[in-house]
Amino acid sequence: MLDFKKIIAEKLHEEVPELEVDQFLSLIEIPPDSKMGDYAFPTFSLAKIKRKSPQMIAEEIKESLGDLESFEKIEVVGSYLNFFVDRKALAELMLGQVKEEKEEFGRTNYGENRPVVVEYSSPNIAKPFHIGHIRTTVIGDSLKRIYEFLGYDVTSINHLGDYGTQFGMMIEAYKLWGNREVIESNPIPELVKLYVRINQEAEEKPELLDNSREWFRKLEEKDEEAVALWKWFREVSLDEFQRVYKLLDIEFDSYRGESYYSDLMPAVVQEMEDKGVLVESDGAKIVDLEEYKLPPSIIVKRDGSTIYLTRDITAAKFRKDTYDFYKNIYVVGSQQNLHFQQLVAILDKMGYEWSKDCIHVPFGMVSLEDGTLSTRRGKVLYLEDVLNRAISQVDEILSKREEELGVVMENRKELAEQVGIGAVKFQELFNQRIKDYVFDWEKTLSFEGETGPYVQYTHARINSLLAKGNFQLDNKVNPALLTNEEEIRLLQLLYGFADIIVDAHLKNEPYFITRYIVEAAKTFNKFYNATTILTEEEELTNTRLLLCYGVKNMIKRGLDLLGIQAPEKM
Ligand code: ARG
């Protein structure tokens, strides 16, 4: 397709062959204000080559470029060359693409089927699935969707925390005080109670810890009773997790958790021995990471048991062998930065050049307005409760609307779910990952401003407009009729959509897309309020409707890449 930026870069390269087209491409900017053009090229970097002032260079290049096809004009402002895309060329290009690509608008094959692993959510068994987990779960799911849309071959993994010495404690506690029926009636909170109790009582009775260690040893040796109990803890926990994933409309290709790697670990430890990566320290086996300016990591504890990091090394190798990944992405909070730095360093030290393809995608913390995470169910706010509350609050809003408007929404229940869950996800994906944020009910569920419901509502509004105008894809249109400010802005947004998806995946930042579709929704609403779309002139109406259709597909796709549904009617 017509690539305006590339046209500029190629022309500039003809003018100044000392720089390659790619170099020009990376120097060309998108000005913050469209009055400064659609693209700008700062000439500073040419001063050395040309031995002239940047302003003079800008003037000279403008002179010799003359009229550039597909561009309306070129202006010099200070040391910048500002390029203005020809509006008609833009409209022709975008309307053509909207018509051709339809619901697939924006799709590219950037990924060329390269395999990518995205790991996210990964909660710990027998521990609450709480509001803190929303971040990894929702960011990870969005990244999975983005990579898929770009044509990568994605495998999503839930690296369940289902192994470790704490399961010895769980078994000991269950044997002492547990009751099967009680646990089955309310698994995670009851298991957490047992875990809390054994930790407390062990302070006075250290023999509980000895017994726990013994149980873990038995588990590692595949003792029947130990394995059966562990399996049961895992099952009942997973049932609860899956209920929440269903609510969130999130799926995984694999639930291979930490336990899966326990059998594969001895071979990896052996390999580390053979490669001379391990050293003895105080009876434990560690890796010295001084050359990476990192603290040493324990791989095998003094009592012979392995740890979280050992399982991650094993899992990374397993993923490379199984998926031959181009990228192996870990969506895990920034508290684990050091852990992942150590993991990558160790893989590098083991001689794996693919260690650089293991990428930690960290994020900040979520807190509640009152600064805590407390709730009626104990010390944590369960994610499931948050989601259900969002749904029921939206349901209330909708039922008020029904009353006010005197209508009945036949799909109200479904709608409340789509909007409630969408709102929570949207708020989650609105900011740069690394920023901490405060979960704010009012803001999240508002139908005004930069929220999920607002964007969903805009999408539904376009949809009903298309129906009202009896939009048909093959109606006759005339791109030259799109001339007002909002129309041009919408065309520009359509033009930039495919690129923003690429950028979002290069930085692993779904919020690029969130912001983009908010802007599209705002611009559309401005357009809707300022312009009569369904006019008396058929060709003009059809042209505007085709633009609306493109914007609708873009917003719908954007929402989908965030994991948010786009109801047709609201
Ligand atoms: N289960 C861990 C936790 O809840 C997160 C696992 C992250 N993934 C990994 N490969 N280490 O903290």
Coordinates of C-alpha atoms and ligand atoms in Angstrom, one line a residue:
M1 CA 0.0 0.0 0.0
L2 CA 0.9 3.6 -0.4
D3 CA 3.4 4.4 2.4
F4 CA 3.8 8.1 2.9
K5 CA 6.6 7.9 5.3
K6 CA 8.5 5.7 2.9
I7 CA 8.0 8.0 0.0
I8 CA 9.6 10.8 2.0
A9 CA 12.5 8.7 3.2
E10 CA 13.2 7.5 -0.4
K11 CA 13.1 11.1 -1.7
L12 CA 15.4 12.3 1.1
H13 CA 17.8 9.5 0.4
E14 CA 18.0 10.6 -3.3
E15 CA 18.8 14.1 -2.1
V16 CA 21.3 13.0 0.6
P17 CA 22.7 9.5 -0.4
E18 CA 25.1 9.5 2.6
L19 CA 22.1 8.4 4.7
E20 CA 20.2 5.2 4.0
V21 CA 16.4 5.0 3.6
D22 CA 16.2 3.2 6.9
Q23 CA 18.1 5.9 8.7
F24 CA 15.7 8.5 7.2
L25 CA 12.7 6.4 8.3
S26 CA 13.9 6.4 11.9
L27 CA 14.5 10.2 11.8
I28 CA 11.1 11.1 10.4
E29 CA 8.7 12.2 13.1
I30 CA 5.0 12.6 13.5
P31 CA 4.4 16.2 14.7
P32 CA 2.3 16.6 17.8
D33 CA 0.0 19.0 16.0
S34 CA -1.3 18.4 12.5
K35 CA -0.8 22.1 11.7
M36 CA 2.8 21.2 11.5
G37 CA 2.1 18.6 8.9
D38 CA 1.6 14.8 8.9
Y39 CA 5.3 14.1 9.0
A40 CA 8.3 16.2 9.9
F41 CA 12.0 15.7 9.2
P42 CA 14.5 17.5 11.4
T43 CA 17.6 18.4 9.5
F44 CA 20.1 18.6 12.4
S45 CA 21.7 15.3 11.6
L46 CA 22.6 16.5 8.1
A47 CA 24.6 19.5 9.3
K48 CA 27.8 17.6 9.6
I49 CA 27.5 16.0 6.1
K50 CA 26.5 19.1 4.3
R51 CA 28.6 21.5 6.4
K52 CA 25.7 24.0 6.5
S53 CA 23.3 25.2 9.0
P54 CA 20.2 23.0 9.5
Q55 CA 17.9 25.9 8.4
M56 CA 19.8 26.3 5.1
I57 CA 19.7 22.6 4.5
A58 CA 15.9 22.5 5.1
E59 CA 15.4 25.3 2.5
E60 CA 17.7 23.6 0.0
I61 CA 16.0 20.3 0.2
K62 CA 12.6 21.9 -0.1
E63 CA 13.7 23.7 -3.3
S64 CA 15.1 20.6 -4.9
L65 CA 12.2 18.3 -3.9
G66 CA 9.7 20.6 -5.7
D67 CA 6.3 19.0 -5.9
L68 CA 6.1 15.6 -4.3
E69 CA 3.4 13.2 -5.5
S70 CA 0.7 12.4 -2.9
F71 CA 1.7 15.4 -0.9
E72 CA -0.2 18.7 -0.8
K73 CA 2.8 20.8 0.2
I74 CA 6.1 20.9 2.0
E75 CA 6.9 23.7 4.5
V76 CA 10.1 24.8 6.2
V77 CA 9.8 25.8 9.8
G78 CA 13.1 26.5 11.5
S79 CA 15.2 23.4 11.0
Y80 CA 12.2 21.2 10.1
L81 CA 10.8 20.1 6.9
N82 CA 7.1 19.6 7.4
F83 CA 5.2 17.3 4.9
F84 CA 1.5 17.6 4.4
V85 CA -0.1 14.5 2.9
D86 CA -2.6 15.2 0.1
R87 CA -6.0 14.8 1.6
K88 CA -7.6 13.3 -1.4
A89 CA -4.8 10.7 -1.8
L90 CA -5.2 9.8 1.9
A91 CA -9.0 9.5 1.6
E92 CA -8.7 7.4 -1.6
L93 CA -6.2 5.1 0.0
M94 CA -8.0 4.6 3.3
L95 CA -11.5 4.1 1.9
G96 CA -10.1 1.6 -0.6
Q97 CA -8.5 -0.3 2.2
V98 CA -11.6 -0.1 4.5
K99 CA -13.6 -1.6 1.7
E100 CA -11.2 -4.3 0.8
E101 CA -10.2 -5.5 4.3
K102 CA -13.6 -5.2 5.9
E103 CA -13.5 -6.7 9.4
E104 CA -9.9 -7.7 8.9
F105 CA -8.9 -4.0 8.7
G106 CA -5.4 -3.5 10.2
R107 CA -4.2 -7.0 9.9
T108 CA -0.6 -7.6 8.7
N109 CA 1.7 -10.6 8.6
Y110 CA 4.4 -8.8 10.5
G111 CA 5.1 -11.9 12.6
E112 CA 5.5 -14.3 9.7
N113 CA 4.3 -17.2 11.8
R114 CA 7.3 -17.0 14.1
P115 CA 6.6 -18.9 17.4
V116 CA 6.1 -16.8 20.5
V117 CA 5.5 -18.0 24.0
V118 CA 3.5 -15.6 26.2
E119 CA 3.4 -16.6 29.9
Y120 CA 0.9 -14.8 32.2
S121 CA -1.4 -15.1 35.2
S122 CA 0.5 -18.0 36.8
P123 CA -1.2 -17.9 40.2
N124 CA -0.1 -20.1 43.1
I125 CA -2.2 -23.1 44.0
A126 CA -4.0 -23.0 47.4
K127 CA -3.5 -19.2 47.5
P128 CA -6.1 -16.6 46.8
F129 CA -6.6 -15.4 43.2
H130 CA -6.8 -11.7 44.1
I131 CA -7.0 -8.3 42.6
G132 CA -3.2 -8.2 42.4
H133 CA -3.4 -10.9 39.8
I134 CA -5.5 -8.9 37.4
R135 CA -2.5 -7.1 35.9
T136 CA -0.5 -10.1 34.7
T137 CA -3.7 -11.8 33.6
V138 CA -5.2 -9.0 31.5
I139 CA -1.9 -7.6 30.2
G140 CA -0.7 -11.0 29.2
D141 CA -4.0 -11.9 27.4
S142 CA -3.8 -8.7 25.5
L143 CA -0.3 -9.3 24.4
K144 CA -1.2 -12.8 23.3
R145 CA -4.0 -11.3 21.1
I146 CA -1.7 -8.6 19.7
Y147 CA 1.0 -11.1 18.7
E148 CA -1.6 -13.4 17.2
F149 CA -3.1 -10.6 15.1
L150 CA 0.3 -9.7 13.9
G151 CA 0.7 -13.2 12.5
Y152 CA 2.9 -14.8 15.2
D153 CA 2.3 -18.4 16.2
V154 CA 1.5 -17.8 19.8
T155 CA 1.4 -20.3 22.7
S156 CA -0.1 -19.0 25.9
I157 CA 1.1 -20.6 29.1
N158 CA -0.1 -20.5 32.7
H159 CA 3.0 -21.3 34.7
L160 CA 1.0 -22.4 37.8
G161 CA 2.8 -22.1 41.1
D162 CA 2.0 -25.7 42.0
Y163 CA 5.2 -26.9 43.5
G164 CA 7.6 -26.2 46.4
T165 CA 8.2 -26.9 50.0
Q166 CA 5.0 -25.1 51.1
F167 CA 3.1 -28.1 49.8
G168 CA 4.7 -30.1 52.5
M169 CA 3.2 -27.7 55.0
M170 CA -0.2 -27.9 53.3
I171 CA -0.2 -31.7 53.6
E172 CA 0.9 -31.6 57.2
A173 CA -1.7 -29.0 58.1
Y174 CA -4.4 -31.0 56.3
K175 CA -3.5 -34.2 58.1
L176 CA -3.7 -32.4 61.4
W177 CA -6.8 -30.2 61.1
G178 CA -8.2 -30.6 57.6
N179 CA -11.7 -31.7 56.6
R180 CA -12.5 -32.7 53.1
E181 CA -16.0 -31.5 52.9
V182 CA -15.2 -28.1 54.4
I183 CA -12.5 -27.6 51.9
E184 CA -14.6 -28.8 49.0
S185 CA -17.3 -26.3 49.9
N186 CA -15.0 -23.3 49.7
P187 CA -11.5 -24.5 48.6
I188 CA -9.1 -21.7 48.5
P189 CA -10.1 -19.8 51.6
E190 CA -10.2 -23.0 53.6
L191 CA -6.8 -24.1 52.3
V192 CA -5.4 -20.6 53.0
K193 CA -6.7 -21.0 56.6
L194 CA -4.8 -24.2 57.0
Y195 CA -1.6 -22.6 55.6
V196 CA -1.9 -19.6 57.9
R197 CA -2.5 -21.9 60.9
I198 CA 0.5 -24.1 60.4
N199 CA 2.7 -21.1 59.9
Q200 CA 1.5 -19.7 63.2
E201 CA 1.7 -22.9 65.2
A202 CA 5.1 -23.8 63.8
E203 CA 6.6 -20.9 65.7
E204 CA 6.0 -22.7 68.9
K205 CA 6.2 -26.3 67.6
P206 CA 9.2 -26.6 65.2
E207 CA 8.5 -30.3 64.8
L208 CA 5.7 -29.3 62.5
L209 CA 8.3 -27.9 60.1
D210 CA 10.3 -31.2 60.3
N211 CA 7.1 -33.1 59.4
S212 CA 6.4 -30.7 56.6
R213 CA 9.8 -31.2 55.1
E214 CA 9.3 -34.9 55.4
W215 CA 6.0 -34.6 53.5
F216 CA 7.6 -32.6 50.8
R217 CA 10.4 -35.2 50.5
K218 CA 7.7 -37.8 50.1
L219 CA 6.0 -35.7 47.5
E220 CA 9.2 -35.5 45.5
E221 CA 9.6 -39.3 45.8
K222 CA 6.1 -39.7 44.5
D223 CA 4.6 -41.2 47.7
E224 CA 1.1 -42.2 46.9
E225 CA -0.7 -40.4 49.7
A226 CA 1.4 -37.2 49.3
V227 CA 0.8 -37.1 45.6
A228 CA -2.9 -37.7 45.9
L229 CA -3.4 -34.9 48.4
W230 CA -1.2 -32.5 46.3
K231 CA -3.2 -33.4 43.2
W232 CA -6.5 -32.7 45.0
F233 CA -5.3 -29.3 46.2
R234 CA -4.3 -28.5 42.7
E235 CA -7.6 -29.6 41.2
V236 CA -9.8 -27.7 43.6
S237 CA -7.7 -24.6 43.2
L238 CA -7.6 -24.8 39.4
D239 CA -11.4 -25.1 39.4
E240 CA -11.7 -21.8 41.1
F241 CA -9.1 -20.2 38.8
Q242 CA -10.9 -21.4 35.8
R243 CA -14.2 -20.0 36.9
V244 CA -12.5 -16.6 36.9
Y245 CA -10.8 -17.1 33.6
K246 CA -14.2 -18.0 32.1
L247 CA -15.7 -14.8 33.5
L248 CA -12.7 -12.9 32.0
D249 CA -13.0 -14.7 28.7
I250 CA -9.3 -15.7 28.9
E251 CA -7.9 -19.0 27.8
F252 CA -4.5 -20.8 27.9
D253 CA -2.9 -23.3 25.6
S254 CA -1.1 -24.9 28.4
Y255 CA -1.3 -25.1 32.2
R256 CA 2.1 -26.6 32.7
G257 CA 3.0 -25.3 36.1
E258 CA 6.2 -25.6 38.1
S259 CA 5.5 -29.2 39.2
Y260 CA 5.7 -30.3 35.6
Y261 CA 9.4 -29.6 35.6
S262 CA 10.3 -31.5 38.8
D263 CA 11.2 -34.6 36.8
L264 CA 13.2 -32.7 34.2
M265 CA 15.2 -30.8 36.8
P266 CA 17.9 -33.4 37.8
A267 CA 19.1 -33.5 34.2
V268 CA 19.4 -29.7 34.1
V269 CA 21.2 -29.5 37.4
Q270 CA 23.6 -32.1 36.0
E271 CA 24.1 -30.1 32.9
M272 CA 25.0 -27.1 35.0
E273 CA 27.5 -29.2 36.9
D274 CA 29.0 -30.5 33.7
K275 CA 29.3 -27.0 32.2
G276 CA 31.0 -25.8 35.4
V277 CA 28.3 -23.3 36.1
L278 CA 27.6 -24.5 39.7
V279 CA 29.8 -23.9 42.7
E280 CA 29.5 -25.2 46.3
S281 CA 28.7 -22.7 49.0
D282 CA 27.9 -23.8 52.5
G283 CA 26.6 -27.1 51.3
A284 CA 24.3 -25.5 48.7
K285 CA 24.9 -25.3 45.0
I286 CA 25.0 -21.8 43.6
V287 CA 25.8 -19.8 40.4
D288 CA 28.1 -17.0 40.7
L289 CA 26.9 -14.0 38.6
E290 CA 29.5 -11.5 39.4
E291 CA 30.4 -11.0 35.7
Y292 CA 26.7 -9.9 35.2
K293 CA 26.9 -7.6 38.3
L294 CA 24.2 -9.7 39.9
P295 CA 24.1 -11.4 43.3
P296 CA 24.7 -15.2 43.2
S297 CA 21.7 -17.5 42.9
I298 CA 21.0 -20.7 44.8
I299 CA 20.1 -23.6 42.5
V300 CA 20.1 -26.5 44.9
K301 CA 19.5 -26.0 48.6
R302 CA 21.6 -27.6 51.3
D303 CA 18.9 -30.3 51.9
G304 CA 19.0 -31.2 48.2
S305 CA 15.7 -29.5 47.3
T306 CA 15.5 -27.2 44.3
I307 CA 13.9 -23.8 44.1
Y308 CA 11.7 -21.5 42.0
L309 CA 14.6 -20.4 39.9
T310 CA 15.7 -23.9 39.2
R311 CA 12.3 -24.7 37.9
D312 CA 12.3 -21.6 35.7
I313 CA 15.7 -22.5 34.1
T314 CA 14.2 -26.0 33.4
A315 CA 11.0 -24.5 32.0
A316 CA 12.9 -22.1 29.7
K317 CA 14.9 -24.9 28.2
F318 CA 11.7 -27.0 27.9
R319 CA 10.0 -24.2 26.0
K320 CA 12.9 -23.7 23.7
D321 CA 12.9 -27.4 22.9
T322 CA 9.2 -27.6 22.5
Y323 CA 8.3 -24.4 20.8
D324 CA 11.6 -23.2 19.4
F325 CA 10.4 -19.7 20.3
Y326 CA 11.5 -16.5 18.7
K327 CA 10.5 -14.8 21.9
N328 CA 9.6 -16.2 25.3
I329 CA 7.7 -13.5 27.2
Y330 CA 7.1 -13.4 30.9
V331 CA 4.4 -11.1 32.1
V332 CA 5.3 -10.9 35.8
G333 CA 5.3 -8.0 38.3
S334 CA 8.4 -5.8 38.7
Q335 CA 9.0 -7.3 42.2
Q336 CA 10.6 -10.2 40.3
N337 CA 13.0 -8.1 38.2
L338 CA 16.0 -9.6 39.9
H339 CA 14.7 -13.1 39.5
F340 CA 14.4 -12.7 35.7
Q341 CA 17.7 -10.9 35.4
Q342 CA 19.3 -13.9 37.1
L343 CA 17.4 -16.4 35.0
V344 CA 18.6 -14.7 31.7
A345 CA 22.1 -14.4 33.0
I346 CA 22.3 -18.1 34.0
L347 CA 20.9 -19.2 30.7
D348 CA 23.6 -17.1 29.0
K349 CA 26.3 -18.5 31.3
M350 CA 25.1 -22.0 30.3
G351 CA 25.9 -21.0 26.7
Y352 CA 22.4 -20.5 25.4
E353 CA 22.4 -17.7 22.9
W354 CA 18.6 -17.7 23.0
S355 CA 18.7 -16.4 26.5
K356 CA 18.4 -12.9 25.0
D357 CA 15.0 -13.9 23.6
C358 CA 13.6 -14.5 27.1
I359 CA 11.9 -11.3 27.9
H360 CA 10.6 -10.1 31.2
V361 CA 7.6 -7.8 30.8
P362 CA 7.2 -6.2 34.2
F363 CA 4.4 -4.0 35.6
G364 CA 3.7 -1.9 38.7
M365 CA 1.2 -2.5 41.5
V366 CA -2.5 -2.0 41.8
S367 CA -4.0 -0.7 45.0
L368 CA -7.4 0.2 46.2
E369 CA -8.6 3.8 46.9
D370 CA -8.3 3.3 50.6
G371 CA -4.7 2.2 50.1
T372 CA -5.3 -1.5 51.1
L373 CA -6.3 -4.7 49.6
S374 CA -8.7 -5.7 52.4
T375 CA -12.1 -7.2 52.1
R376 CA -14.8 -9.2 53.9
R377 CA -13.2 -12.5 52.9
G378 CA -10.1 -11.8 54.9
K379 CA -7.1 -9.8 54.0
V380 CA -7.4 -9.9 50.3
L381 CA -9.9 -8.7 47.7
Y382 CA -10.7 -11.7 45.5
L383 CA -10.6 -11.0 41.8
E384 CA -13.9 -12.9 41.3
D385 CA -15.6 -10.5 43.7
V386 CA -14.3 -7.5 41.9
L387 CA -15.6 -8.8 38.6
N388 CA -19.0 -9.8 39.9
R389 CA -19.3 -6.4 41.5
A390 CA -18.5 -4.7 38.2
I391 CA -21.1 -6.7 36.5
S392 CA -23.8 -6.1 39.0
Q393 CA -23.1 -2.3 39.1
V394 CA -23.4 -2.1 35.3
D395 CA -26.6 -4.1 35.5
E396 CA -28.0 -1.5 37.9
I397 CA -27.0 1.3 35.5
L398 CA -28.6 -0.5 32.6
S399 CA -31.8 -1.2 34.5
K400 CA -32.1 2.5 35.4
R401 CA -31.7 3.3 31.7
E402 CA -34.5 0.8 30.9
E403 CA -36.8 2.7 33.3
E404 CA -35.8 6.1 32.0
L405 CA -36.2 5.2 28.4
G406 CA -39.1 3.0 28.9
V407 CA -37.4 0.1 27.0
V408 CA -36.6 -3.5 27.7
M409 CA -33.1 -4.7 26.7
E410 CA -33.5 -8.3 25.8
N411 CA -29.8 -9.0 26.2
R412 CA -29.3 -7.0 29.5
K413 CA -27.6 -9.8 31.4
E414 CA -25.1 -10.5 28.7
L415 CA -24.6 -6.8 28.2
A416 CA -23.9 -6.2 31.8
E417 CA -21.2 -8.8 31.7
Q418 CA -19.6 -7.5 28.5
V419 CA -19.5 -4.0 29.8
G420 CA -18.6 -4.7 33.4
I421 CA -15.7 -7.0 32.5
G422 CA -14.7 -4.8 29.7
A423 CA -14.6 -1.7 32.0
V424 CA -12.2 -3.5 34.4
K425 CA -9.9 -4.6 31.6
F426 CA -9.9 -1.2 30.0
Q427 CA -8.9 0.6 33.1
E428 CA -6.2 -2.0 33.6
L429 CA -4.8 -1.4 30.1
F430 CA -5.1 2.4 30.0
N431 CA -1.7 3.2 31.4
Q432 CA 1.9 2.4 30.9
R433 CA 2.4 -1.0 32.5
I434 CA 5.2 0.0 34.8
K435 CA 3.1 2.7 36.6
D436 CA 1.4 1.8 39.8
Y437 CA -2.3 2.6 39.7
V438 CA -5.2 2.9 42.0
F439 CA -8.3 0.9 41.3
D440 CA -11.2 3.4 41.1
W441 CA -14.7 2.1 40.9
E442 CA -16.4 5.3 39.7
K443 CA -13.9 6.0 37.0
T444 CA -13.9 2.4 35.8
L445 CA -17.6 2.1 35.3
S446 CA -18.4 5.6 34.0
F447 CA -19.9 5.8 30.5
E448 CA -18.2 9.2 30.0
G449 CA -14.6 10.0 29.5
E450 CA -11.7 7.7 28.8
T451 CA -13.4 4.4 29.8
G452 CA -14.3 1.1 28.4
P453 CA -18.1 1.7 28.4
Y454 CA -17.5 4.9 26.5
V455 CA -15.6 3.2 23.7
Q456 CA -18.1 0.3 23.6
Y457 CA -20.9 2.7 23.5
T458 CA -19.4 4.6 20.6
H459 CA -18.9 1.4 18.7
A460 CA -22.6 0.5 19.2
R461 CA -23.6 4.0 18.1
I462 CA -21.7 3.7 14.8
N463 CA -23.4 0.4 14.4
S464 CA -26.9 1.7 14.7
L465 CA -25.9 4.6 12.4
L466 CA -24.9 2.2 9.7
A467 CA -28.1 0.4 10.1
K468 CA -30.2 3.6 10.0
G469 CA -28.3 4.7 6.8
N470 CA -28.8 1.3 5.3
F471 CA -25.0 1.1 4.7
Q472 CA -23.9 -1.2 1.8
L473 CA -20.3 -2.0 1.1
D474 CA -20.6 -1.6 -2.6
N475 CA -22.4 1.8 -2.6
K476 CA -20.8 4.4 -4.8
V477 CA -18.5 6.7 -2.9
N478 CA -16.3 9.7 -3.7
P479 CA -13.2 10.1 -1.4
A480 CA -12.8 13.7 -2.5
L481 CA -15.9 14.6 -0.5
L482 CA -14.2 13.9 2.8
T483 CA -12.7 17.3 3.7
N484 CA -13.7 18.5 7.1
E485 CA -11.3 18.4 10.1
E486 CA -12.8 15.4 11.8
E487 CA -13.1 13.4 8.6
I488 CA -9.4 14.0 7.9
R489 CA -8.5 13.1 11.5
L490 CA -10.4 9.8 11.3
L491 CA -8.7 9.0 8.0
Q492 CA -5.3 9.6 9.7
L493 CA -6.3 7.4 12.6
L494 CA -7.2 4.6 10.2
Y495 CA -3.9 5.1 8.4
G496 CA -1.9 4.8 11.6
F497 CA -3.8 1.8 13.0
A498 CA -1.6 -1.0 11.7
D499 CA 1.5 0.8 12.8
I500 CA 0.3 1.3 16.3
I501 CA -0.3 -2.4 16.7
V502 CA 3.3 -3.1 15.6
D503 CA 4.5 -0.5 18.1
A504 CA 2.4 -1.9 20.9
H505 CA 4.1 -5.3 20.4
L506 CA 7.6 -3.9 20.0
K507 CA 7.3 -2.3 23.4
N508 CA 4.9 -4.9 24.8
E509 CA 2.5 -2.1 25.8
P510 CA -1.2 -2.7 25.1
Y511 CA -2.0 0.8 26.3
F512 CA -0.8 2.2 22.9
I513 CA -3.9 0.6 21.5
T514 CA -6.2 1.7 24.4
R515 CA -5.3 5.3 23.9
Y516 CA -5.6 5.0 20.2
I517 CA -9.1 3.8 20.2
V518 CA -10.1 6.3 22.9
E519 CA -8.9 9.0 20.5
A520 CA -10.8 7.3 17.6
A521 CA -14.0 7.3 19.7
K522 CA -13.6 10.9 20.8
T523 CA -12.9 12.0 17.2
F524 CA -15.9 10.0 16.0
N525 CA -18.2 11.6 18.5
K526 CA -17.0 15.0 17.6
F527 CA -17.7 14.2 14.0
Y528 CA -21.1 12.8 14.8
N529 CA -22.1 15.9 16.7
A530 CA -20.7 18.4 14.2
T531 CA -21.6 16.8 10.9
T532 CA -24.9 15.6 9.4
I533 CA -23.9 12.1 8.3
L534 CA -27.1 11.0 6.7
T535 CA -27.5 13.8 4.2
E536 CA -29.8 14.4 1.2
E537 CA -26.9 13.7 -1.2
E538 CA -26.6 10.0 -1.7
E539 CA -22.9 9.9 -2.6
L540 CA -21.8 12.1 0.3
T541 CA -23.9 10.0 2.7
N542 CA -22.4 6.8 1.4
T543 CA -18.9 8.1 1.5
R544 CA -19.3 9.2 5.1
L545 CA -20.9 5.9 6.0
L546 CA -18.0 4.0 4.5
L547 CA -15.7 6.1 6.7
C548 CA -17.8 5.2 9.8
Y549 CA -17.7 1.6 8.8
G550 CA -13.9 1.7 8.8
V551 CA -13.9 3.4 12.2
K552 CA -16.3 0.9 13.6
N553 CA -14.0 -2.0 12.5
M554 CA -11.0 -0.3 13.9
I555 CA -12.6 0.3 17.3
K556 CA -13.9 -3.2 17.4
R557 CA -10.5 -4.7 16.5
G558 CA -8.8 -2.4 19.1
L559 CA -11.2 -3.6 21.8
D560 CA -10.6 -7.2 20.7
L561 CA -6.9 -6.8 21.0
L562 CA -7.5 -5.7 24.6
G563 CA -9.7 -8.7 25.2
I564 CA -12.8 -6.6 25.4
Q565 CA -16.1 -7.4 23.7
A566 CA -17.8 -4.9 21.4
P567 CA -21.6 -5.3 21.8
E568 CA -23.5 -4.4 18.6
K569 CA -26.2 -2.7 20.5
M570 CA -26.1 -0.8 23.8
Ligands
ARG1 N1 3.6 -18.0 40.7 C1 4.4 -16.9 40.7 C2 3.8 -15.8 41.7 O1 2.6 -15.9 41.9 C3 4.5 -16.2 39.4 C4 5.2 -17.0 38.4 C5 5.9 -16.2 37.3 N2 6.4 -16.9 36.3 C6 7.6 -17.5 36.2 N3 8.0 -18.2 35.2 N4 8.4 -17.4 37.3 O2 4.5 -15.0 42.2

